[in-house]
Amino acid sequence: MPTEPATSNAPSRSKLPVISLFAGAGGLDLAVERVADAPLSAPSTPTDGPFRVAVATDYAPQALDTLALNLPETATLPGDIRNTPTSELLHAGSLSEGDAALVVGGPPCTPFSKSGFWLAEKRESRDPNASLLEEYVRVVAQSRPEAFVLENVQALTYKTHQGAFRQLLAALSELGYNPQWKTLLAADYGVPQLRKRVFIVGRRDGIAFKFPEPTHAGPSETTRTWDRSKLPHVTAAEAFAGLETSPEAGELVEGKYGELAAEIPDGQNYLWHTSRYGGRDEFKWRSRYWTFLLRLAPDKPSSTLQAQPGPYVGPFHWENRRNDAGELRARRLRVPELLRLMTFPDNFQLIGNRADIQRQLGNAVPMELGKAVLRALTLQLGYVDPETDSDDRLVRSTSSAVLIS
């Protein structure tokens, strides 16, 4: 599939260039460009930092249009990565092999092939069945960045994908990058969302990357005890503080389960309407997904935002609104609220309808989680001086627990 020409404005050449793969709407890209912003802040104008995203590519042109709207100096290259040579990426970013400081990206979770780019005999020709993880390895191998950051769903580390995961780590190790991996909970880094993602980070010099220590702690689906010396998880209500929103078309939960959804208390889901709880006895115990009719709890972080939710998949806001008939209905989260839960800047612009926006944000990396990993990498690569108060604050400050817009 041929790619379209790259588009860009003139970038700042004094900053270190970054290649972004599977960029989507730009969650990791924002983290790259805003790594110098103080933790848990999203000012309308980013703090001047060491990096610039030189080129970003993605299969979805609409998501890439969103990225370009917010990062106008980044060259964008829409198209299938399997049909995009590394040389084309380098050319679009005005780069040569070894120029890039970083390669970043989160390959979509796709079926993994049993053979691919990590096999030496495969590197001389393209395997049409290669997985997107293999494409990431290919770009790292051929662009030779100083370091890389790969983000993916936690399921990549599960036993089901153990073989592919080991092959991925082996391939990156063979390139000399000594990959280190860890599953991180976004809420532990100030994101008001209980989203788990695995990060793999490697350095060209082979020095092992050290993941940042969590700055926050609190309960989650799998945690009942936590370090109370850390800041508490940022709640949904704290994230929405000071945010003024307007009703959006189609935000009310109507239809077959509209009345039931409105009766569910905050923090509860369809289980409220089983024989074990105080609602109607409408559903069998554990017969649905957890997110079915799920309401946000204002005193807790949100559950993971879904990229393609059905009409009755939450989380929905804890407040009800009346429809035209005067009946109480649950409402969907509004776009400014989604941005806050993803720790994106309030002035971030999105292209598309409501479903498009949900998909773009649901597929993105929460900016603050990406910033935490990238700040640690920036410090360890020596791009900031830990002895300098202002730079050290950008890497390790945890003084604020609520987004500053």
XYZ file of C-alpha atoms in Angstrom:
405
model
C 0.000 0.000 0.000
C 1.690 3.244 -1.097
C 2.105 5.986 1.451
C 1.143 9.598 0.987
C 3.774 12.337 0.993
C 4.873 13.568 4.377
C 3.661 16.957 5.538
C 5.359 19.260 8.012
C 6.299 22.774 8.971
C 9.905 23.765 9.625
C 10.938 22.165 12.949
C 13.347 23.472 15.543
C 16.630 21.834 14.486
C 18.363 22.486 17.795
C 16.368 19.775 19.565
C 17.048 16.042 19.507
C 14.921 14.260 16.866
C 12.501 11.457 17.694
C 10.823 8.927 15.379
C 7.253 8.007 16.363
C 5.728 4.744 15.136
C 2.039 3.804 15.504
C 1.616 7.382 16.683
C -2.179 7.577 16.705
C -3.414 10.881 18.087
C -0.050 11.424 19.766
C -0.079 10.413 23.435
C 3.579 9.384 23.499
C 4.416 12.233 21.128
C 2.944 14.735 23.569
C 5.002 13.129 26.323
C 8.140 13.495 24.195
C 7.499 17.171 23.454
C 6.319 17.968 27.006
C 8.874 15.961 28.976
C 10.146 19.216 30.504
C 6.692 20.169 31.812
C 6.490 19.753 35.576
C 4.849 16.450 36.537
C 1.063 16.584 36.670
C 0.877 19.825 34.743
C -0.386 20.422 31.243
C 0.122 24.100 30.449
C -1.370 25.466 27.254
C 2.172 26.217 26.052
C 4.683 23.428 26.725
C 7.920 24.039 28.596
C 10.949 24.043 26.305
C 12.455 20.541 26.399
C 15.249 18.553 24.756
C 13.235 16.607 22.155
C 11.157 17.162 19.040
C 9.137 14.544 17.193
C 10.774 14.727 13.773
C 8.444 12.275 12.030
C 5.335 10.345 13.039
C 3.588 7.576 11.160
C 0.325 5.709 11.609
C -2.100 3.614 9.573
C -5.083 5.801 10.570
C -4.882 9.135 8.701
C -7.526 10.794 10.852
C -5.581 10.139 14.065
C -2.443 11.429 12.365
C -4.348 14.565 11.330
C -5.151 15.093 15.013
C -1.474 14.724 15.875
C -0.476 17.190 13.152
C -3.033 19.718 14.401
C -1.418 19.694 17.840
C 2.223 19.189 16.790
C 2.391 21.194 13.558
C 6.193 21.000 13.275
C 6.146 17.193 13.076
C 6.344 15.564 9.662
C 3.495 13.078 9.308
C 3.642 9.983 7.139
C 0.319 8.107 6.919
C 0.375 4.522 5.727
C 0.913 0.883 6.581
C 4.220 0.472 8.424
C 4.687 -2.878 6.668
C 4.944 -0.974 3.396
C 6.930 1.972 4.735
C 10.711 1.569 4.394
C 12.815 2.916 7.222
C 14.635 5.045 4.656
C 11.339 6.794 3.883
C 10.808 7.574 7.565
C 14.334 8.928 7.866
C 13.918 11.033 4.741
C 10.601 12.469 5.948
C 12.257 13.505 9.197
C 15.416 14.790 7.466
C 17.421 12.169 9.347
C 20.195 9.695 8.674
C 20.883 6.389 10.383
C 21.972 7.045 13.963
C 20.584 10.590 14.095
C 17.442 9.853 16.106
C 17.668 10.214 19.848
C 14.621 7.996 20.326
C 12.200 5.703 18.570
C 8.873 5.579 20.404
C 5.581 3.855 19.724
C 2.907 1.412 20.756
C 2.272 -1.282 18.124
C -1.384 -2.385 18.129
C -1.991 -5.766 19.689
C -2.118 -8.047 16.651
C -1.593 -11.770 16.125
C 2.096 -12.567 16.327
C 3.801 -14.483 13.555
C 5.973 -17.478 14.397
C 8.830 -16.231 12.268
C 9.922 -12.762 11.422
C 12.422 -9.986 11.517
C 14.346 -11.266 14.542
C 15.558 -14.215 12.445
C 18.753 -13.192 10.658
C 17.718 -14.806 7.368
C 14.479 -12.829 7.402
C 16.142 -9.425 7.553
C 17.187 -9.437 3.928
C 13.601 -9.547 2.660
C 10.236 -8.410 3.971
C 7.901 -11.026 5.428
C 4.315 -10.104 4.407
C 2.991 -11.919 7.490
C 5.325 -10.197 9.932
C 3.685 -8.779 13.012
C 3.720 -5.101 13.821
C 6.084 -5.782 16.709
C 8.554 -7.038 14.126
C 8.136 -3.807 12.190
C 9.077 -1.876 15.316
C 12.236 -3.986 15.657
C 13.016 -3.412 11.988
C 12.882 0.379 12.336
C 15.047 0.309 15.476
C 17.566 -1.934 13.706
C 17.784 0.287 10.640
C 17.536 3.741 12.249
C 19.789 2.986 15.255
C 18.363 5.497 17.755
C 20.142 6.228 21.012
C 17.222 4.603 22.828
C 13.706 3.327 22.252
C 10.453 3.240 24.212
C 7.877 0.612 23.259
C 4.440 0.624 24.905
C 1.828 -2.100 24.648
C -1.099 -3.767 26.362
C -0.329 -5.829 29.439
C -1.573 -8.927 27.626
C 1.656 -8.945 25.618
C 3.363 -10.352 28.732
C 0.774 -13.067 29.342
C 1.522 -16.751 28.908
C -0.550 -16.809 25.699
C 2.009 -14.558 23.976
C 5.068 -15.746 25.890
C 6.872 -17.011 22.804
C 6.407 -13.818 20.823
C 7.334 -11.675 23.822
C 10.554 -13.597 24.352
C 11.379 -13.298 20.653
C 10.793 -9.561 20.800
C 13.136 -9.143 23.767
C 15.710 -11.425 22.147
C 15.620 -9.435 18.909
C 16.124 -6.132 20.717
C 18.885 -7.685 22.815
C 20.619 -8.933 19.679
C 20.682 -5.337 18.463
C 22.590 -4.406 21.624
C 19.839 -2.422 23.337
C 19.552 -4.523 26.524
C 15.748 -4.099 26.763
C 14.164 -3.699 30.196
C 10.420 -4.113 30.677
C 7.852 -3.433 33.339
C 4.069 -3.262 33.624
C 3.061 0.148 34.971
C -0.241 1.288 36.464
C -1.019 4.764 35.147
C -2.631 5.832 38.440
C 0.690 5.235 40.215
C 2.128 8.141 38.207
C -0.622 10.667 38.756
C -2.984 9.656 35.950
C -6.610 9.537 37.173
C -7.118 6.205 35.439
C -6.497 2.584 36.466
C -4.880 1.648 33.162
C -2.076 -0.920 33.047
C 0.446 -0.887 30.206
C 3.756 -2.632 29.621
C 6.765 -0.520 28.665
C 9.956 -1.853 27.102
C 12.925 0.520 27.097
C 16.407 -0.035 25.696
C 19.577 1.987 25.195
C 21.997 1.663 22.293
C 24.957 1.717 24.685
C 23.557 -1.359 26.453
C 23.224 0.303 29.864
C 20.128 -1.021 31.613
C 17.275 1.456 31.929
C 15.839 1.962 35.413
C 12.100 2.546 35.548
C 10.822 5.501 37.571
C 9.490 4.839 41.033
C 5.737 5.372 41.454
C 4.819 8.753 42.878
C 1.260 7.791 43.865
C -0.420 4.779 45.438
C -3.877 3.517 46.250
C -6.316 0.637 45.848
C -7.009 -1.024 42.511
C -8.632 -4.205 41.239
C -5.609 -6.240 42.370
C -4.268 -4.069 45.209
C -5.745 -3.939 48.694
C -2.666 -2.640 50.516
C -0.451 0.186 49.318
C 2.347 2.533 50.319
C 0.622 5.324 52.222
C 3.777 7.436 52.255
C 3.141 8.207 48.595
C 0.604 10.649 47.262
C -2.895 9.180 46.920
C -4.171 8.303 43.478
C -5.698 11.262 41.650
C -9.471 10.832 41.617
C -11.905 11.554 38.820
C -13.412 14.437 40.792
C -9.950 15.966 41.310
C -9.209 15.578 37.617
C -12.452 17.375 36.683
C -11.956 20.188 39.219
C -12.520 23.604 37.659
C -13.565 22.106 34.339
C -16.556 23.713 32.670
C -18.310 21.575 30.070
C -21.422 21.787 27.932
C -23.875 18.994 27.043
C -22.905 17.011 23.956
C -25.200 15.466 21.369
C -26.013 11.834 22.143
C -24.469 11.889 25.593
C -27.477 10.432 27.427
C -27.708 6.674 27.887
C -31.093 5.797 26.411
C -32.673 2.656 24.999
C -33.140 -0.748 26.560
C -30.950 -0.130 29.614
C -31.283 3.636 29.938
C -33.478 3.550 33.029
C -31.375 0.863 34.688
C -28.151 2.792 34.059
C -29.558 5.911 35.721
C -30.378 3.951 38.887
C -26.849 2.601 39.398
C -24.891 4.444 42.132
C -21.471 5.907 41.430
C -18.704 3.337 41.318
C -21.119 0.468 40.623
C -21.978 -1.408 37.427
C -24.657 -3.820 36.198
C -24.076 -5.967 39.307
C -26.190 -3.416 41.174
C -29.152 -4.929 39.357
C -28.544 -8.501 40.532
C -30.010 -10.351 43.484
C -26.916 -9.567 45.572
C -27.255 -5.775 45.525
C -29.895 -3.135 46.074
C -31.176 -2.588 42.559
C -33.531 -4.599 40.411
C -32.917 -8.287 39.905
C -32.324 -7.968 36.159
C -28.995 -9.708 35.512
C -27.245 -12.891 36.524
C -24.171 -12.544 38.704
C -21.008 -11.958 36.637
C -22.819 -12.499 33.366
C -21.440 -9.346 31.713
C -18.169 -7.497 31.303
C -17.170 -5.304 34.242
C -17.605 -2.117 32.193
C -21.262 -2.855 31.373
C -23.326 0.048 32.826
C -20.304 1.129 34.872
C -20.503 4.517 36.621
C -17.480 6.566 37.635
C -16.784 6.992 41.334
C -15.798 10.606 42.027
C -13.467 9.568 44.868
C -11.482 7.072 42.784
C -9.537 7.048 39.515
C -11.462 6.052 36.410
C -11.311 2.567 34.980
C -9.553 2.215 31.621
C -11.165 4.323 28.912
C -12.407 2.125 26.081
C -11.516 2.870 22.462
C -14.669 1.381 20.941
C -17.316 1.069 23.634
C -20.797 -0.206 22.940
C -23.788 1.973 23.864
C -23.948 0.553 27.394
C -20.226 0.337 28.122
C -18.849 2.805 30.666
C -17.454 4.404 32.541
C -20.339 6.880 32.568
C -20.361 10.043 34.661
C -21.698 9.740 38.221
C -24.201 12.525 37.588
C -27.551 12.008 35.872
C -29.290 14.429 33.505
C -32.918 14.644 32.453
C -33.914 13.847 28.892
C -36.576 15.682 26.901
C -39.274 13.669 28.680
C -37.940 14.710 32.080
C -36.575 11.244 32.885
C -33.232 10.839 34.628
C -30.518 9.309 32.479
C -26.837 8.541 32.953
C -24.552 10.469 30.655
C -21.406 9.659 28.789
C -18.187 11.460 29.561
C -17.694 14.656 27.599
C -14.599 15.256 25.493
C -12.960 17.716 27.952
C -13.450 15.114 30.691
C -11.838 12.418 28.552
C -8.864 14.707 27.996
C -8.480 15.217 31.746
C -8.588 11.455 32.408
C -5.871 10.988 29.767
C -3.867 13.923 31.278
C -3.867 15.640 27.883
C -3.792 19.461 27.804
C -7.206 21.117 27.952
C -6.476 22.847 24.640
C -5.722 19.600 22.794
C -7.730 19.514 19.559
C -9.271 16.381 18.041
C -10.545 15.712 14.537
C -13.641 13.615 13.890
C -17.010 12.807 15.408
C -17.596 11.610 18.974
C -16.859 7.970 18.121
C -13.657 8.987 16.320
C -12.532 11.031 19.314
C -13.281 8.184 21.739
C -11.283 5.787 19.593
C -8.302 8.124 19.316
C -8.142 8.840 23.044
C -8.935 5.267 24.090
C -6.028 4.012 21.983
C -3.598 6.649 23.243
C -0.999 6.541 25.992
C -1.936 8.781 28.947
C 0.459 11.684 28.563
C 1.540 11.758 32.201
C 2.442 8.064 32.163
C 4.545 8.576 29.045
C 6.172 11.629 30.622
C 7.171 9.648 33.704
C 9.013 7.028 31.633
C 10.551 9.590 29.299
C 11.649 11.865 32.147
C 13.520 8.954 33.708
C 15.109 8.088 30.360
C 16.013 11.733 29.733
C 17.800 11.919 33.082
C 19.612 8.610 32.598
C 20.795 9.568 29.118
C 22.265 12.759 30.572
C 20.023 15.235 28.757
C 19.271 17.015 32.046
C 21.596 17.700 34.930
C 20.306 16.093 38.161
C 22.357 18.627 40.154
C 20.476 21.538 38.614
C 17.426 22.400 40.687
C 15.151 23.384 37.795
C 15.987 20.306 35.717
C 15.813 17.986 38.709
C 12.348 19.319 39.518
C 11.203 18.323 36.019
C 12.350 14.773 36.585
C 11.412 14.016 40.161
C 8.897 16.540 41.530
C 5.679 15.048 42.886
C 4.364 18.063 44.749
C 1.051 18.374 42.873
C -1.671 15.764 42.846
C -4.126 17.515 40.528
C -3.779 18.564 36.908
C -2.979 22.223 36.388
C -4.582 23.467 33.194
